[in-house]
Amino acid sequence: MSGDSSEGITIDGSVLEGGGQILRNATALSCILGCSVIIENIRAGRSSPGLRPQHLSGLEICRDLSGGKLNGAEVGSQKVKLVPGKLKSGSFLADTKTAGSVCLLTQSALPLMLFADNPTEVRLRGGTNAAMAPPIDYFIWVLKPVLERFGITFECILNRRGFYPRGGGEVVVKANPIAFIKPVELTEFGQIRRIFGLSFVAGTLPIKMAHLMADSARSVIRRFDKNLQMNIEVKKETDRTAFGNGSGIILVAETSTGCVLAGTGLGSRDVKAEDVGFHAGEELVRNLEQGGCVDDFMQDQLIVMMALAKGRSRIRTGSITLHSQTAIHIAERMTAAKFTIEKISEKQSIIECEGIGFENKVLSS
């Protein structure tokens, strides 16, 4: 990987997982820390290398929130430079103009909103339920309560669902600034208290598909533990609450110690509704069987917060994912935070980090 220079920190966008996550984490840390970043070899190993529209939207919202400057930011570009300014509060808009995931946009925007000088609102448009990305329901029902353990509170309003290929979804995220991020200790799994979820269809798709997804998911969970309390809502979205045809399911497990884990599924023309529900159920059960305090998709989304936190964080996880390894690499590359991974069994590890104790200068002065 290229070294640092007077122009800023240089990040190799092809390292490890080599995807858009490197862009999101590097640009967020760049804006918060006030250091320029150059990201090269962006998505070099992908079939369509370089920036896609959703990646460009993520860069642009970081630029806007930081009052910064972007060079090389266009679809297909494999090298960009971001020179951040001062973090801003106010109202902002990020529109992928495609079905690009709005949830991935929030991964870039939310950390910046926390260190602004006043409340910030970001309106995000695109796909709320998209392939290769967590659904908006995961962001609200799973990520939000976990981030609250870090002292992070925010509001996320789902105005309208949007799906491939036209997008059209809209989410509004509102956050108040905080003085610093608290460290967390998430190491005790506890007992599973309940499982709840949502199985939905939108557009011209029949409600029967939502029932099939829910029934299939229930059967998988009952084989895991027939005594678990389960409440999976079945819903037909209206033309006001969704744009276009789409379907999906989310299953959420809560434990006695406050752990929140999930399994999700996205409907597709090529996959039967029963199979979508079955795979979502299997995903949840796999996460529960591992005994981690966060699921596989949560791991990497907490790394930036752990790096910035004021103190030592410890989180029990399942097997360390490549996304988590990549997020740790970027965090250590851009901050003085130090991570250690302790493997405690074949299925479990503990991620520990001594955060840099970053403070919001406006609130701490």
Short mmCIF file of C-alpha atoms in Angstrom, two decimals:
data_model
loop_
_atom_site.label_atom_id
_atom_site.label_comp_id
_atom_site.label_asym_id
_atom_site.label_seq_id
_atom_site.Cartn_x
_atom_site.Cartn_y
_atom_site.Cartn_z
CA MET A 1 0.00 0.00 0.00
CA SER A 2 1.15 3.50 -0.75
CA GLY A 3 2.43 5.60 2.13
CA ASP A 4 1.23 8.89 3.54
CA SER A 5 2.27 12.21 2.10
CA SER A 6 1.75 15.89 2.70
CA GLU A 7 -1.41 15.53 0.62
CA GLY A 8 -3.00 13.18 3.18
CA ILE A 9 -3.36 9.50 3.98
CA THR A 10 -3.40 7.16 1.00
CA ILE A 11 -5.65 4.11 1.20
CA ASP A 12 -5.55 1.12 -1.14
CA GLY A 13 -9.19 0.48 -2.04
CA SER A 14 -8.44 -3.05 -3.26
CA VAL A 15 -7.12 -4.37 0.06
CA LEU A 16 -8.85 -7.34 1.79
CA GLU A 17 -12.61 -7.16 1.08
CA GLY A 18 -11.87 -4.44 -1.47
CA GLY A 19 -15.38 -3.00 -1.75
CA GLY A 20 -17.39 0.10 -0.97
CA GLN A 21 -16.98 -0.34 2.78
CA ILE A 22 -13.39 0.97 2.47
CA LEU A 23 -14.75 4.15 0.90
CA ARG A 24 -17.42 4.61 3.57
CA ASN A 25 -15.12 4.11 6.55
CA ALA A 26 -12.15 6.01 5.16
CA THR A 27 -14.19 9.05 4.16
CA ALA A 28 -16.10 9.13 7.47
CA LEU A 29 -12.87 9.04 9.49
CA SER A 30 -11.27 11.58 7.17
CA CYS A 31 -14.07 14.09 7.79
CA ILE A 32 -14.26 13.52 11.54
CA LEU A 33 -10.51 13.72 12.08
CA GLY A 34 -10.05 16.58 9.60
CA CYS A 35 -7.38 14.84 7.54
CA SER A 36 -7.32 14.54 3.76
CA VAL A 37 -7.57 11.07 2.29
CA ILE A 38 -6.69 9.65 -1.12
CA ILE A 39 -8.36 6.36 -2.01
CA GLU A 40 -6.93 4.53 -5.01
CA ASN A 41 -7.64 1.19 -6.73
CA ILE A 42 -11.30 1.61 -5.79
CA ARG A 43 -13.16 -1.71 -6.14
CA ALA A 44 -10.35 -2.84 -8.44
CA GLY A 45 -11.27 -6.52 -8.18
CA ARG A 46 -14.97 -6.08 -8.94
CA SER A 47 -16.59 -6.92 -12.28
CA SER A 48 -17.44 -3.22 -12.62
CA PRO A 49 -14.48 -1.54 -10.91
CA GLY A 50 -14.47 2.02 -9.67
CA LEU A 51 -17.24 4.13 -8.22
CA ARG A 52 -20.87 3.20 -8.78
CA PRO A 53 -23.66 5.79 -8.34
CA GLN A 54 -24.32 4.80 -4.70
CA HIS A 55 -20.62 5.16 -3.84
CA LEU A 56 -20.56 8.58 -5.45
CA SER A 57 -23.59 9.63 -3.41
CA GLY A 58 -21.83 8.51 -0.24
CA LEU A 59 -18.75 10.57 -1.08
CA GLU A 60 -20.89 13.60 -1.89
CA ILE A 61 -22.84 13.50 1.38
CA CYS A 62 -19.55 13.30 3.31
CA ARG A 63 -18.24 16.25 1.33
CA ASP A 64 -21.38 18.24 2.06
CA LEU A 65 -21.48 17.36 5.77
CA SER A 66 -17.83 18.35 6.16
CA GLY A 67 -17.81 21.39 3.87
CA GLY A 68 -15.00 19.66 2.00
CA LYS A 69 -13.72 19.25 -1.54
CA LEU A 70 -13.73 16.16 -3.75
CA ASN A 71 -11.44 15.41 -6.67
CA GLY A 72 -11.95 12.54 -9.12
CA ALA A 73 -15.48 11.82 -7.93
CA GLU A 74 -17.35 10.42 -10.93
CA VAL A 75 -18.89 7.08 -11.82
CA GLY A 76 -16.15 4.64 -12.85
CA SER A 77 -13.33 6.55 -11.16
CA GLN A 78 -10.82 4.37 -9.32
CA LYS A 79 -9.11 7.22 -7.47
CA VAL A 80 -10.59 10.03 -5.39
CA LYS A 81 -9.28 12.64 -3.00
CA LEU A 82 -11.34 14.15 -0.20
CA VAL A 83 -10.18 17.29 1.59
CA PRO A 84 -12.58 17.82 4.50
CA GLY A 85 -13.46 21.17 6.00
CA LYS A 86 -15.40 21.86 9.20
CA LEU A 87 -18.28 19.54 10.06
CA LYS A 88 -21.64 21.17 9.40
CA SER A 89 -25.10 20.88 10.90
CA GLY A 90 -28.39 21.55 9.14
CA SER A 91 -30.45 19.74 6.50
CA PHE A 92 -28.90 17.70 3.69
CA LEU A 93 -29.99 15.46 0.81
CA ALA A 94 -28.33 12.37 -0.65
CA ASP A 95 -30.04 10.85 -3.68
CA THR A 96 -28.53 7.84 -5.47
CA LYS A 97 -31.08 8.28 -8.30
CA THR A 98 -30.92 4.47 -8.51
CA ALA A 99 -31.78 1.55 -6.22
CA GLY A 100 -28.46 2.03 -4.43
CA SER A 101 -28.75 1.28 -0.72
CA VAL A 102 -29.71 4.20 1.53
CA CYS A 103 -28.56 2.10 4.50
CA LEU A 104 -25.00 2.13 3.20
CA LEU A 105 -25.24 5.91 2.82
CA THR A 106 -26.10 6.18 6.51
CA GLN A 107 -22.91 4.31 7.39
CA SER A 108 -20.99 7.24 5.91
CA ALA A 109 -23.22 10.06 7.13
CA LEU A 110 -24.16 9.14 10.71
CA PRO A 111 -20.68 9.33 12.32
CA LEU A 112 -20.23 12.84 10.88
CA MET A 113 -23.62 13.96 12.17
CA LEU A 114 -22.60 13.01 15.71
CA PHE A 115 -19.73 15.49 15.79
CA ALA A 116 -21.45 18.49 14.23
CA ASP A 117 -22.16 21.61 16.28
CA ASN A 118 -25.97 21.37 16.17
CA PRO A 119 -28.71 18.89 15.18
CA THR A 120 -28.48 17.52 11.66
CA GLU A 121 -31.05 16.00 9.32
CA VAL A 122 -30.17 13.96 6.24
CA ARG A 123 -32.79 12.88 3.68
CA LEU A 124 -31.66 9.76 1.82
CA ARG A 125 -33.20 8.49 -1.41
CA GLY A 126 -32.64 5.21 -3.22
CA GLY A 127 -33.18 1.57 -2.33
CA THR A 128 -34.30 0.75 1.21
CA ASN A 129 -34.26 -2.99 0.56
CA ALA A 130 -31.39 -3.77 -1.78
CA ALA A 131 -29.17 -6.73 -2.59
CA MET A 132 -25.74 -6.91 -0.92
CA ALA A 133 -26.78 -4.43 1.78
CA PRO A 134 -28.70 -4.46 5.07
CA PRO A 135 -32.38 -3.49 4.74
CA ILE A 136 -33.63 -0.32 6.40
CA ASP A 137 -35.45 -2.49 8.95
CA TYR A 138 -32.07 -3.81 10.14
CA PHE A 139 -30.80 -0.27 10.58
CA ILE A 140 -33.83 0.67 12.72
CA TRP A 141 -34.43 -2.55 14.68
CA VAL A 142 -30.91 -3.92 15.11
CA LEU A 143 -28.16 -1.34 14.54
CA LYS A 144 -29.96 1.51 16.30
CA PRO A 145 -30.32 -0.21 19.71
CA VAL A 146 -26.72 -1.42 19.58
CA LEU A 147 -25.44 2.09 18.80
CA GLU A 148 -27.44 3.38 21.76
CA ARG A 149 -25.05 1.35 23.93
CA PHE A 150 -22.32 3.71 22.67
CA GLY A 151 -24.37 6.70 23.83
CA ILE A 152 -25.49 7.38 20.26
CA THR A 153 -29.13 8.33 19.80
CA PHE A 154 -30.81 9.24 16.54
CA GLU A 155 -34.15 9.07 14.77
CA CYS A 156 -34.68 7.15 11.55
CA ILE A 157 -37.96 7.68 9.70
CA LEU A 158 -38.94 5.38 6.85
CA ASN A 159 -41.09 7.47 4.53
CA ARG A 160 -41.21 5.06 1.60
CA ARG A 161 -39.64 1.75 0.62
CA GLY A 162 -37.77 1.51 -2.67
CA PHE A 163 -36.51 -1.53 -4.58
CA TYR A 164 -34.43 -2.62 -7.56
CA PRO A 165 -34.35 -1.43 -10.29
CA ARG A 166 -35.97 2.01 -9.82
CA GLY A 167 -35.28 2.81 -6.18
CA GLY A 168 -37.62 5.59 -5.14
CA GLY A 169 -37.33 4.92 -1.42
CA GLU A 170 -36.85 7.68 1.13
CA VAL A 171 -35.49 7.70 4.68
CA VAL A 172 -34.86 10.65 6.98
CA VAL A 173 -32.15 10.40 9.65
CA LYS A 174 -32.01 13.00 12.44
CA ALA A 175 -29.22 13.18 15.01
CA ASN A 176 -28.15 15.45 17.82
CA PRO A 177 -24.42 15.98 18.38
CA ILE A 178 -22.66 14.17 21.23
CA ALA A 179 -19.57 15.10 23.24
CA PHE A 180 -17.90 11.71 22.71
CA ILE A 181 -18.68 8.06 21.99
CA LYS A 182 -18.86 5.79 25.02
CA PRO A 183 -16.97 2.49 25.02
CA VAL A 184 -19.08 -0.67 25.21
CA GLU A 185 -18.80 -4.05 26.87
CA LEU A 186 -20.88 -6.60 24.95
CA THR A 187 -19.61 -9.97 26.09
CA GLU A 188 -22.57 -11.74 27.74
CA PHE A 189 -25.11 -13.34 25.40
CA GLY A 190 -27.72 -14.21 28.05
CA GLN A 191 -30.96 -16.02 27.18
CA ILE A 192 -33.13 -15.48 24.12
CA ARG A 193 -36.19 -13.56 25.27
CA ARG A 194 -38.20 -13.18 22.09
CA ILE A 195 -38.11 -13.17 18.32
CA PHE A 196 -40.06 -10.66 16.30
CA GLY A 197 -40.01 -9.56 12.69
CA LEU A 198 -41.74 -8.36 9.57
CA SER A 199 -42.59 -10.09 6.31
CA PHE A 200 -43.87 -7.70 3.66
CA VAL A 201 -44.78 -7.32 0.01
CA ALA A 202 -45.30 -4.17 -2.05
CA GLY A 203 -46.73 -3.16 -5.41
CA THR A 204 -48.61 -5.84 -7.33
CA LEU A 205 -47.16 -8.75 -5.34
CA PRO A 206 -49.80 -10.78 -3.45
CA ILE A 207 -49.93 -10.86 0.36
CA LYS A 208 -49.71 -14.67 0.10
CA MET A 209 -45.98 -14.28 -0.61
CA ALA A 210 -45.47 -12.51 2.72
CA HIS A 211 -47.32 -15.32 4.53
CA LEU A 212 -45.17 -17.94 2.78
CA MET A 213 -41.95 -16.17 3.83
CA ALA A 214 -43.14 -15.85 7.42
CA ASP A 215 -44.36 -19.45 7.68
CA SER A 216 -41.12 -20.82 6.26
CA ALA A 217 -39.05 -18.71 8.65
CA ARG A 218 -41.14 -19.85 11.63
CA SER A 219 -40.59 -23.50 10.74
CA VAL A 220 -36.81 -23.05 10.75
CA ILE A 221 -36.83 -21.25 14.10
CA ARG A 222 -39.14 -23.84 15.69
CA ARG A 223 -36.70 -26.60 14.72
CA PHE A 224 -34.02 -24.61 16.55
CA ASP A 225 -36.18 -24.02 19.65
CA LYS A 226 -39.90 -24.81 19.61
CA ASN A 227 -40.45 -22.87 22.86
CA LEU A 228 -39.29 -19.48 21.61
CA GLN A 229 -41.83 -16.66 21.67
CA MET A 230 -42.31 -15.46 18.09
CA ASN A 231 -44.24 -12.56 16.55
CA ILE A 232 -43.70 -12.02 12.82
CA GLU A 233 -45.96 -9.36 11.33
CA VAL A 234 -47.23 -9.92 7.80
CA LYS A 235 -47.85 -6.74 5.84
CA LYS A 236 -48.90 -5.46 2.44
CA GLU A 237 -47.34 -2.05 1.80
CA THR A 238 -49.48 0.65 0.18
CA ASP A 239 -48.62 2.87 -2.77
CA ARG A 240 -47.87 5.60 -0.23
CA THR A 241 -45.43 3.50 1.81
CA ALA A 242 -43.57 1.81 -1.06
CA PHE A 243 -42.55 2.53 -4.63
CA GLY A 244 -42.71 -0.36 -7.08
CA ASN A 245 -42.72 -4.12 -6.53
CA GLY A 246 -40.66 -5.69 -3.80
CA SER A 247 -40.69 -8.04 -0.84
CA GLY A 248 -38.56 -8.97 2.11
CA ILE A 249 -38.36 -10.36 5.61
CA ILE A 250 -36.45 -9.53 8.77
CA LEU A 251 -36.25 -11.67 11.90
CA VAL A 252 -34.88 -10.15 15.11
CA ALA A 253 -33.85 -11.93 18.32
CA GLU A 254 -33.49 -10.10 21.63
CA THR A 255 -31.67 -11.58 24.62
CA SER A 256 -31.88 -10.98 28.37
CA THR A 257 -28.61 -8.99 28.28
CA GLY A 258 -29.77 -6.65 25.51
CA CYS A 259 -28.11 -8.36 22.57
CA VAL A 260 -29.95 -7.90 19.27
CA LEU A 261 -29.27 -10.20 16.30
CA ALA A 262 -31.06 -10.72 13.01
CA GLY A 263 -31.60 -12.70 9.85
CA THR A 264 -32.91 -11.06 6.68
CA GLY A 265 -34.13 -12.00 3.23
CA LEU A 266 -34.85 -10.04 0.06
CA GLY A 267 -37.44 -11.23 -2.43
CA SER A 268 -36.43 -11.91 -6.01
CA ARG A 269 -38.06 -13.12 -9.21
CA ASP A 270 -35.64 -16.04 -9.24
CA VAL A 271 -36.26 -17.21 -5.66
CA LYS A 272 -39.44 -18.71 -4.23
CA ALA A 273 -40.98 -16.85 -1.31
CA GLU A 274 -40.65 -19.96 0.87
CA ASP A 275 -36.91 -20.06 0.17
CA VAL A 276 -36.48 -16.37 1.04
CA GLY A 277 -38.08 -17.01 4.44
CA PHE A 278 -36.15 -20.24 4.93
CA HIS A 279 -32.78 -18.57 4.31
CA ALA A 280 -33.66 -15.66 6.63
CA GLY A 281 -34.55 -18.15 9.35
CA GLU A 282 -31.34 -20.10 8.78
CA GLU A 283 -29.30 -16.90 8.95
CA LEU A 284 -30.83 -15.94 12.29
CA VAL A 285 -30.35 -19.44 13.72
CA ARG A 286 -26.73 -19.53 12.55
CA ASN A 287 -26.06 -16.23 14.33
CA LEU A 288 -27.77 -17.47 17.50
CA GLU A 289 -25.87 -20.77 17.47
CA GLN A 290 -22.56 -18.91 17.32
CA GLY A 291 -23.37 -17.26 20.64
CA GLY A 292 -21.94 -13.87 19.71
CA CYS A 293 -23.46 -10.69 21.12
CA VAL A 294 -23.75 -9.21 17.62
CA ASP A 295 -24.51 -10.92 14.33
CA ASP A 296 -22.14 -11.30 11.40
CA PHE A 297 -23.46 -8.20 9.64
CA MET A 298 -23.13 -6.00 12.71
CA GLN A 299 -19.43 -6.65 13.40
CA ASP A 300 -17.86 -4.33 10.87
CA GLN A 301 -20.47 -1.58 11.37
CA LEU A 302 -19.20 -1.03 14.94
CA ILE A 303 -15.48 -0.74 14.17
CA VAL A 304 -15.46 3.03 13.45
CA MET A 305 -17.39 3.68 16.69
CA MET A 306 -15.00 1.50 18.70
CA ALA A 307 -12.01 3.32 17.21
CA LEU A 308 -13.38 6.76 18.12
CA ALA A 309 -14.73 5.80 21.55
CA LYS A 310 -13.40 7.20 24.81
CA GLY A 311 -12.05 4.05 26.43
CA ARG A 312 -11.80 0.32 25.85
CA SER A 313 -14.57 -1.58 24.07
CA ARG A 314 -14.97 -5.35 24.06
CA ILE A 315 -17.49 -7.17 21.86
CA ARG A 316 -18.07 -10.92 21.66
CA THR A 317 -18.72 -11.94 18.06
CA GLY A 318 -19.00 -15.03 15.95
CA SER A 319 -16.21 -15.82 13.52
CA ILE A 320 -14.46 -12.63 12.38
CA THR A 321 -15.69 -11.65 8.93
CA LEU A 322 -13.56 -10.30 6.10
CA HIS A 323 -15.57 -7.08 6.30
CA SER A 324 -14.54 -6.72 9.95
CA GLN A 325 -10.89 -7.40 9.14
CA THR A 326 -11.07 -4.72 6.47
CA ALA A 327 -12.77 -2.20 8.76
CA ILE A 328 -10.12 -2.77 11.45
CA HIS A 329 -7.36 -2.32 8.87
CA ILE A 330 -8.77 1.05 7.78
CA ALA A 331 -9.41 2.22 11.36
CA GLU A 332 -5.83 1.42 12.41
CA ARG A 333 -4.51 2.98 9.22
CA MET A 334 -6.29 6.27 9.91
CA THR A 335 -6.30 6.51 13.72
CA ALA A 336 -4.14 5.57 16.69
CA ALA A 337 -6.74 3.03 17.84
CA LYS A 338 -5.41 -0.46 18.48
CA PHE A 339 -7.52 -3.57 17.98
CA THR A 340 -6.90 -7.08 19.25
CA ILE A 341 -8.87 -10.20 18.37
CA GLU A 342 -9.03 -13.04 20.87
CA LYS A 343 -10.34 -16.32 19.49
CA ILE A 344 -12.15 -18.03 22.35
CA SER A 345 -13.62 -20.98 20.41
CA GLU A 346 -14.09 -22.21 16.87
CA LYS A 347 -17.21 -20.06 16.54
CA GLN A 348 -16.47 -17.12 18.84
CA SER A 349 -14.01 -14.26 19.14
CA ILE A 350 -13.76 -11.08 21.18
CA ILE A 351 -12.86 -7.85 19.40
CA GLU A 352 -11.19 -5.40 21.77
CA CYS A 353 -10.23 -1.82 21.00
CA GLU A 354 -8.67 1.01 22.94
CA GLY A 355 -10.41 3.97 21.32
CA ILE A 356 -8.76 7.32 20.67
CA GLY A 357 -11.30 9.23 22.78
CA PHE A 358 -12.25 11.66 20.04
CA GLU A 359 -14.22 14.61 21.42
CA ASN A 360 -16.64 17.04 19.86
CA LYS A 361 -14.71 20.25 20.39
CA VAL A 362 -17.85 22.38 20.30
CA LEU A 363 -19.55 20.46 23.10
CA SER A 364 -16.46 19.74 25.19
CA SER A 365 -15.11 23.31 25.21
#
